[in-house]
Short mmCIF file of C-alpha atoms in Angstrom, two decimals:
data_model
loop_
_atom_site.label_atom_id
_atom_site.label_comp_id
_atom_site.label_asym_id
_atom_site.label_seq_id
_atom_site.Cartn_x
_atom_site.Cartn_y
_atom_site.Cartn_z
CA UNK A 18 78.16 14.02 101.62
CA UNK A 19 77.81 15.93 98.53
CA UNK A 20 75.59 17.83 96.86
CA UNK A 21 75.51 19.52 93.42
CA UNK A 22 78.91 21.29 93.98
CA UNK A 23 79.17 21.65 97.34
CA UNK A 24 80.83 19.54 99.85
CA UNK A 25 79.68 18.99 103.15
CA UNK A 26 81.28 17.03 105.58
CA UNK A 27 79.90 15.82 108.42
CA UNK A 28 83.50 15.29 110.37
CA UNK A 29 86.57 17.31 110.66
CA UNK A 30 90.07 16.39 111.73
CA UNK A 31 91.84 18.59 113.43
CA UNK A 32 95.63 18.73 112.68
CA UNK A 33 96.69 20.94 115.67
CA UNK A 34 100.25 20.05 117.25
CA UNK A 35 100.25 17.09 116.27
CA UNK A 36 103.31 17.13 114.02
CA UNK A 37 105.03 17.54 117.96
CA UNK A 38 103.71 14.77 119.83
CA UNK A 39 105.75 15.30 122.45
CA UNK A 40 104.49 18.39 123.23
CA UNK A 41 100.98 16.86 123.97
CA UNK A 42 101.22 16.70 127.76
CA UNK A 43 102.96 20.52 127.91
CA UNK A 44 100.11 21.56 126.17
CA UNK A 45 97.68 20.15 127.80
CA UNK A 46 99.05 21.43 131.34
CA UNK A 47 99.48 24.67 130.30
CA UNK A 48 96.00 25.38 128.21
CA UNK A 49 94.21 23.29 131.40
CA UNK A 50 95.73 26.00 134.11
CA UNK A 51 95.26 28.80 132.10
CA UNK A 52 91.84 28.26 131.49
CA UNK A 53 90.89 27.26 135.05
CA UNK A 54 92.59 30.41 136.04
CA UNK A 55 90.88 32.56 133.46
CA UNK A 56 87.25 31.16 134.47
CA UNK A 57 88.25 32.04 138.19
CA UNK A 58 89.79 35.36 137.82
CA UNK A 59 86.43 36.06 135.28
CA UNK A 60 83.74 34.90 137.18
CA UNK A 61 85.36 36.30 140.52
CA UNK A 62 85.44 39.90 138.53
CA UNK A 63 81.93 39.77 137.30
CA UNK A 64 79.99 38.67 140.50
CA UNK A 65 82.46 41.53 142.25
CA UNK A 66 81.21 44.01 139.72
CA UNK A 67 77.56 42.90 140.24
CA UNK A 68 77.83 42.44 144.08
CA UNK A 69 79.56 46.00 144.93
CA UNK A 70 77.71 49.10 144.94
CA UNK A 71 80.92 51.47 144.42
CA UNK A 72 81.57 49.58 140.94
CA UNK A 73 79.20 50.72 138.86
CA UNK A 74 80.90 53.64 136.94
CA UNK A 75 80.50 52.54 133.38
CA UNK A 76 84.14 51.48 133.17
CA UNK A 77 83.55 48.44 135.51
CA UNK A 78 80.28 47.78 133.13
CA UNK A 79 82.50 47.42 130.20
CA UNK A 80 84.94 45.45 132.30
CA UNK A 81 82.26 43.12 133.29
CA UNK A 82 81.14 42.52 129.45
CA UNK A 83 84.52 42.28 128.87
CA UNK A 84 85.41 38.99 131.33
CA UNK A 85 82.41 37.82 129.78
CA UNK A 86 83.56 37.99 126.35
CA UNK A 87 86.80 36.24 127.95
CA UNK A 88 85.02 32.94 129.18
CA UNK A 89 82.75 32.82 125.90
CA UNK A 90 85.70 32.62 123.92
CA UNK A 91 88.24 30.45 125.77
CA UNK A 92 85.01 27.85 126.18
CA UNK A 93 85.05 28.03 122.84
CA UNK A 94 88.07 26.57 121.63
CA UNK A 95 89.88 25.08 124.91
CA UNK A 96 87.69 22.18 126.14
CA UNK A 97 88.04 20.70 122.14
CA UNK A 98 91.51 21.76 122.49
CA UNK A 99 92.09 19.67 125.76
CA UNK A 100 90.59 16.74 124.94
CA UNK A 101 92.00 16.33 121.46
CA UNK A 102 95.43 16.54 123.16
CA UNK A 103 94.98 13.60 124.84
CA UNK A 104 92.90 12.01 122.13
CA UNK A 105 94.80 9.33 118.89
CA UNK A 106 91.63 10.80 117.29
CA UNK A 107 91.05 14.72 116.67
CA UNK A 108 88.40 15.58 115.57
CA UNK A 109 85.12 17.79 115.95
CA UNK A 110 81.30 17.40 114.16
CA UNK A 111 80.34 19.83 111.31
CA UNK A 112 78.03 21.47 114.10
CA UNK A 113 80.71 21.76 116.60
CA UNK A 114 82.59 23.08 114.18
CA UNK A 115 80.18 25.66 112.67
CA UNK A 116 79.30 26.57 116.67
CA UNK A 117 83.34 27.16 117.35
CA UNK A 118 83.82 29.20 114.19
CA UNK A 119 81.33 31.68 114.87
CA UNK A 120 81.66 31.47 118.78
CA UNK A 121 85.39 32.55 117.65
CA UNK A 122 84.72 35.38 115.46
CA UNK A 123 81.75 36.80 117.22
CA UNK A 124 83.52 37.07 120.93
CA UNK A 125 86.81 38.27 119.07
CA UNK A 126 84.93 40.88 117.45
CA UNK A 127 83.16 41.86 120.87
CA UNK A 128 86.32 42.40 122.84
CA UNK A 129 87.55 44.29 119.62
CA UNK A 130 84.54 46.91 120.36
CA UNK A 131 84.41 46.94 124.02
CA UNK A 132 88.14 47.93 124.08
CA UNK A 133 87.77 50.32 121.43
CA UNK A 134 84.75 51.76 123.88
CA UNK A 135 86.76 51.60 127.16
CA UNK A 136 89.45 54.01 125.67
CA UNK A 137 86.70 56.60 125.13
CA UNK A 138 85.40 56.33 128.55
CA UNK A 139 88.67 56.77 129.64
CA UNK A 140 89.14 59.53 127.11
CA UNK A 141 86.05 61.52 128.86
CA UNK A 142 87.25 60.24 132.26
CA UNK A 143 90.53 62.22 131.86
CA UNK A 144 89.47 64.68 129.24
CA UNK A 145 85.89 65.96 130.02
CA UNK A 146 85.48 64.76 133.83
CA UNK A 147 82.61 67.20 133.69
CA UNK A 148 80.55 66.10 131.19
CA UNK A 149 81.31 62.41 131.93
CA UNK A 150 78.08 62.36 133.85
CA UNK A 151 76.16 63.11 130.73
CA UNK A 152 78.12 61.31 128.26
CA UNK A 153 78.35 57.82 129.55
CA UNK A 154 75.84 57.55 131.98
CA UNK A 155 74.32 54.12 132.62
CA UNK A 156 71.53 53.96 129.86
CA UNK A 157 74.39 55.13 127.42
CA UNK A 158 77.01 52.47 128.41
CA UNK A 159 73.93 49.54 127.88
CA UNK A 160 73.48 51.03 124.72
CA UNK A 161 77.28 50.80 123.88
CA UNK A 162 77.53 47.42 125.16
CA UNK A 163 74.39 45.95 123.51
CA UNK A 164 75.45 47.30 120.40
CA UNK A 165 78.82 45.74 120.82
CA UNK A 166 77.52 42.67 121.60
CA UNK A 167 74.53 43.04 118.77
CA UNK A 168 77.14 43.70 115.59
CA UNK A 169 79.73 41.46 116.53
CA UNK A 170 77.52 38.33 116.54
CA UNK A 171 75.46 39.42 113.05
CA UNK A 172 78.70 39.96 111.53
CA UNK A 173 80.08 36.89 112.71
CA UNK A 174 77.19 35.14 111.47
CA UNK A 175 77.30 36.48 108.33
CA UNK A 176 80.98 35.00 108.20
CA UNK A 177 80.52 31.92 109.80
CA UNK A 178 77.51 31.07 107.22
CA UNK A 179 79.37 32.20 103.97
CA UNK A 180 82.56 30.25 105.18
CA UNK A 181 80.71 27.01 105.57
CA UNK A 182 79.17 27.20 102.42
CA UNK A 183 82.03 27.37 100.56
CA UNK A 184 82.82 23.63 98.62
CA UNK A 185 85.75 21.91 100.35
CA UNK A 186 88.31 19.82 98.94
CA UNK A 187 89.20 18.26 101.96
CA UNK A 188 88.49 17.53 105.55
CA UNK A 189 91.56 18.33 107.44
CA UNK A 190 92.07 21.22 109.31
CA UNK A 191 95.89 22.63 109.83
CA UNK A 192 94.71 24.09 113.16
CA UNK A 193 93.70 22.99 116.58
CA UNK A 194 90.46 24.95 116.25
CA UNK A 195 88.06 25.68 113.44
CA UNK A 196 89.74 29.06 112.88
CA UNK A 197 88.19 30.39 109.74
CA UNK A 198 91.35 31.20 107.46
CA UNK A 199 92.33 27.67 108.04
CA UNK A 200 88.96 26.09 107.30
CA UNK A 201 89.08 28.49 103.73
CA UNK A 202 92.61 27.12 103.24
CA UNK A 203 90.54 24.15 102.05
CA UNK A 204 88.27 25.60 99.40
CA UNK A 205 87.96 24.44 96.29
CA UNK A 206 88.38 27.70 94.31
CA UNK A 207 88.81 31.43 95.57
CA UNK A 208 85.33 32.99 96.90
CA UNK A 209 85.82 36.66 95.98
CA UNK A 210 82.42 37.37 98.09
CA UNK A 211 84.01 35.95 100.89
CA UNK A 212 87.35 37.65 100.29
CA UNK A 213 85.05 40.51 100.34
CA UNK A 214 83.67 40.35 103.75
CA UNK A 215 86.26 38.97 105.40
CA UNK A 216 88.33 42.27 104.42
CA UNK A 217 85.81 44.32 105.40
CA UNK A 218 84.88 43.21 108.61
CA UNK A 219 88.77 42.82 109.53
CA UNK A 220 89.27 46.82 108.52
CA UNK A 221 86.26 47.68 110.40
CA UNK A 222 87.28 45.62 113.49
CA UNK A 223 90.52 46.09 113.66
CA UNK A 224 92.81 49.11 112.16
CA UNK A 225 89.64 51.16 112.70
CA UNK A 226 89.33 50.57 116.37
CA UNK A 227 92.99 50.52 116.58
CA UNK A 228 93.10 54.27 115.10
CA UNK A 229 90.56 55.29 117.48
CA UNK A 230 92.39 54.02 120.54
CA UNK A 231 95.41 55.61 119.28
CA UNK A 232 94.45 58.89 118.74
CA UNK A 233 92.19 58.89 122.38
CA UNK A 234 95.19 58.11 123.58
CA UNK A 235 97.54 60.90 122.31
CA UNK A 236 94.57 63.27 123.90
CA UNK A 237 94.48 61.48 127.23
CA UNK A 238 98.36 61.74 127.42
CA UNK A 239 98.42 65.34 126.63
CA UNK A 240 96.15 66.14 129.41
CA UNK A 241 97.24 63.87 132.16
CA UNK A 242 100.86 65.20 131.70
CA UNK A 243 99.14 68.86 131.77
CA UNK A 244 98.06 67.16 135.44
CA UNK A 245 99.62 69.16 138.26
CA UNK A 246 99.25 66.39 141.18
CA UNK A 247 101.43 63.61 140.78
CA UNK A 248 98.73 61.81 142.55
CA UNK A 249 96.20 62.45 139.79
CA UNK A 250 98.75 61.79 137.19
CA UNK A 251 99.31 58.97 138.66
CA UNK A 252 95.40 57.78 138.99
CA UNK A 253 95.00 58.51 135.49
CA UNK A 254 97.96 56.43 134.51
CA UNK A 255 96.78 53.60 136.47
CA UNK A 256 93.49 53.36 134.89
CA UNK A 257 94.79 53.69 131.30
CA UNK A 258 98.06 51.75 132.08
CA UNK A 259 96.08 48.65 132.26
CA UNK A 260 93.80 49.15 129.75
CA UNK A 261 96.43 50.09 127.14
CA UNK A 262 98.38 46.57 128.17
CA UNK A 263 95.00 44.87 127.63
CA UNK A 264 95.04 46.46 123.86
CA UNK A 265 98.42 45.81 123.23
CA UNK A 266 98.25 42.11 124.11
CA UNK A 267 94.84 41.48 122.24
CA UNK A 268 95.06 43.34 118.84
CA UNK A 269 98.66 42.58 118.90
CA UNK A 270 97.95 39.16 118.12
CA UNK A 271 94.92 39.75 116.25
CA UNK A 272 96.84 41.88 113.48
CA UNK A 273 99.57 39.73 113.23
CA UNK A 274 97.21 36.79 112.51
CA UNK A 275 94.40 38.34 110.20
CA UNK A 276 96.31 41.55 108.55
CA UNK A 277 99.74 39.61 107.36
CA UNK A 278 100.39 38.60 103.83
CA UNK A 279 99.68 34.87 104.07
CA UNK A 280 103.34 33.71 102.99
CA UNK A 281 105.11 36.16 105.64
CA UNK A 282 105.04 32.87 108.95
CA UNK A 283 104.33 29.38 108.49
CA UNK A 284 100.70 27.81 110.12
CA UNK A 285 103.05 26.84 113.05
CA UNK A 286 103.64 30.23 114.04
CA UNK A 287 99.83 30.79 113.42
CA UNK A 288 98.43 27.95 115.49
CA UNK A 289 101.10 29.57 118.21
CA UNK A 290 99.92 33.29 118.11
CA UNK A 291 96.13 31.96 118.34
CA UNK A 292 97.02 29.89 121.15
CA UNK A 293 98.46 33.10 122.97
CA UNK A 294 95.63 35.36 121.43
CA UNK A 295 92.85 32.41 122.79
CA UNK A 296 94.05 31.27 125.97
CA UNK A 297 97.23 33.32 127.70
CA UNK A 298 95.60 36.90 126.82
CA UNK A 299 92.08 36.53 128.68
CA UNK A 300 93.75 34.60 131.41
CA UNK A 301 95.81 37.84 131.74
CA UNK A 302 92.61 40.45 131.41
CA UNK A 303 91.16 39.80 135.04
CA UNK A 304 94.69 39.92 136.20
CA UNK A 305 96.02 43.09 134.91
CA UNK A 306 92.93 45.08 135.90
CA UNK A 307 92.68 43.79 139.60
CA UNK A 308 96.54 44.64 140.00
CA UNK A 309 95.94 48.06 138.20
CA UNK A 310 93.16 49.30 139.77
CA UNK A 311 92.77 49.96 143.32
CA UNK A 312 89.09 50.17 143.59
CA UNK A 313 88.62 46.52 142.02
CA UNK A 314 91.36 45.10 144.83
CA UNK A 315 89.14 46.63 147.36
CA UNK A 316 85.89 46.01 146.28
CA UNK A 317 87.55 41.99 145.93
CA UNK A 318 88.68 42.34 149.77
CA UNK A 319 85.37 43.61 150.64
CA UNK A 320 83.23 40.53 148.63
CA UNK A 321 85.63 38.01 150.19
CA UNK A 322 85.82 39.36 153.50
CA UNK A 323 82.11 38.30 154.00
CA UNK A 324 83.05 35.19 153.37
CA UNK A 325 83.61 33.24 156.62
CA UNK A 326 86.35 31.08 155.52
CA UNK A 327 87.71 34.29 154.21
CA UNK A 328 87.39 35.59 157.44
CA UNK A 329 88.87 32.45 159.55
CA UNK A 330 92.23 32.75 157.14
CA UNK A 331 92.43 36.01 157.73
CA UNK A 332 92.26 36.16 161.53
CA UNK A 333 94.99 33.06 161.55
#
């Protein structure tokens, strides 16, 4: 359908893998389990959070946002993903398309914040234990959060809207998802207002956060090593260990996919790194912090131990 000089199409197909045919049924077994396993280990995380008393330091309310963000975004992508794997036909509706995009960029841009905001509590955890109290008490760490949660999805909005607004030239996406560099990779001409925003929210999102993180982290390391228990060192390492794997894992693949020159990998290696980014890294969130942190693998014996088929296992 077209209109003056925009474009608007009311289908999309969805190139995805399916150059490698064979890898169809790989695919779909792998993104299947680790989605099922990243809405378990999730939803198990948040109704621990909510059900135990002894996790409500703001860390675990960050954490809990943070699984949140994790089953937003997956949902996002992988059910499309699945069924166009088994599917002669891929495609997705302009509105499924439009909700993806912006389901995409406003939960990546969420867990962008929230980790950026769970190095400084751990950064007044470790460095100001005193004042932590006062700093990040509850009604601050709602305030954080909302705020997280608030800018992500108006900027993301802001993107999504511009993006679809720009005249196509064609309807076939070179992406399993409607991932918004490859729906521009279709425009007509260059949009320099959309070159615009999309630089500035990737600076703001990501090497800004990333510099914050870093330099928190050069602070926490100085003090925990000025730690004279080893078991406090080690505490502290626990707690930050598995945060800082979290970061390295997420923005890892976020950099290499939005802050590369466009010519450095092919759309291959692209549709591979958002595949890891979208569905291996949240599956591994819940996972990292229940082995890293001892009062989560309690708190998770404690929940399931009032469970009486918990409780029938565990006395056979």
């Amino acid at each position: 359908m077209q209109g003056g000089n925009l474009t608007i199409w009311s289908l999309f197909l969805l190139e995805g893998f399916s150059r490698y045919p064979t890898l169809d049924i790989v695919l779909f077994v792998f993104s299947l389990v680790t989605y099922l396993i990243t809405l378990l280990g999730s939803i198990s995380l948040i109704l621990v959070i909510i059900l135990d008393s002894c996790l409500q330091a703001s860390m675990y309310l960050f954490l809990g946002n943070l699984s949140l963000v994790d089953i937003c975004y997956t949902s996002a992508s992988v059910p499309t993903l699945l069924v166009n794997l088994l599917s002669s036909q891929k495609t997705i509706t302009f509105s499924g398309c439009a909700v993806q995009m912006y389901l995409s960029l406003s939960m990546g841009s969420t867990e962008c914040m929230l980790l950026a905001m769970m190095v400084y509590d751990r950064y007044v955890a470790i460095c100001n234990p005193l004042r932590y109290p006062i700093l990040l008490n509850r009604q601050v760490c709602v305030h954080m959060a909302t705020a997280s949660w608030v800018t992500s999805c108006l900027s993301a909005l802001l993107e999504t809207s511009f993006a679809l607004r720009v005249p196509l030239c064609g309807n076939l996406i070179d992406h399993f998802t409607c991932e918004i560099l490859a729906v521009l990779q279709l425009a007509r001409t260059d949009s320099l207002l959309m070159d615009v925003i999309m630089l500035v929210v990737s600076v703001l999102l990501l090497p800004i956060p990333v510099l914050l993180i870093c330099i928190s982290y050069v602070f926490i390391l100085s003090t925990v090593l000025r730690i004279s228990s080893a078991e406090g060192r080690n505490q502290a390492f626990s707690t930050s260990g598995a945060h800082l794997t979290v970061v390295i894992l997420y923005y890892g693949a976020a950099l290499s996919m939005y802050l590369k020159p466009s010519s450095s990998t092919s759309q291959e290696v692209d549709k591979i790194i958002s595949l890891l980014c979208g569905v291996l890294t949240p599956m591994l969130n819940p996972i990292i912090y229940r082995l890293r942190n001892k009062e989560v693998k309690d708190a998770m014996r404690k929940v399931l131990g009032q469970i009486p088929l918990y409780q029938a296992h565990e006395r056979l």
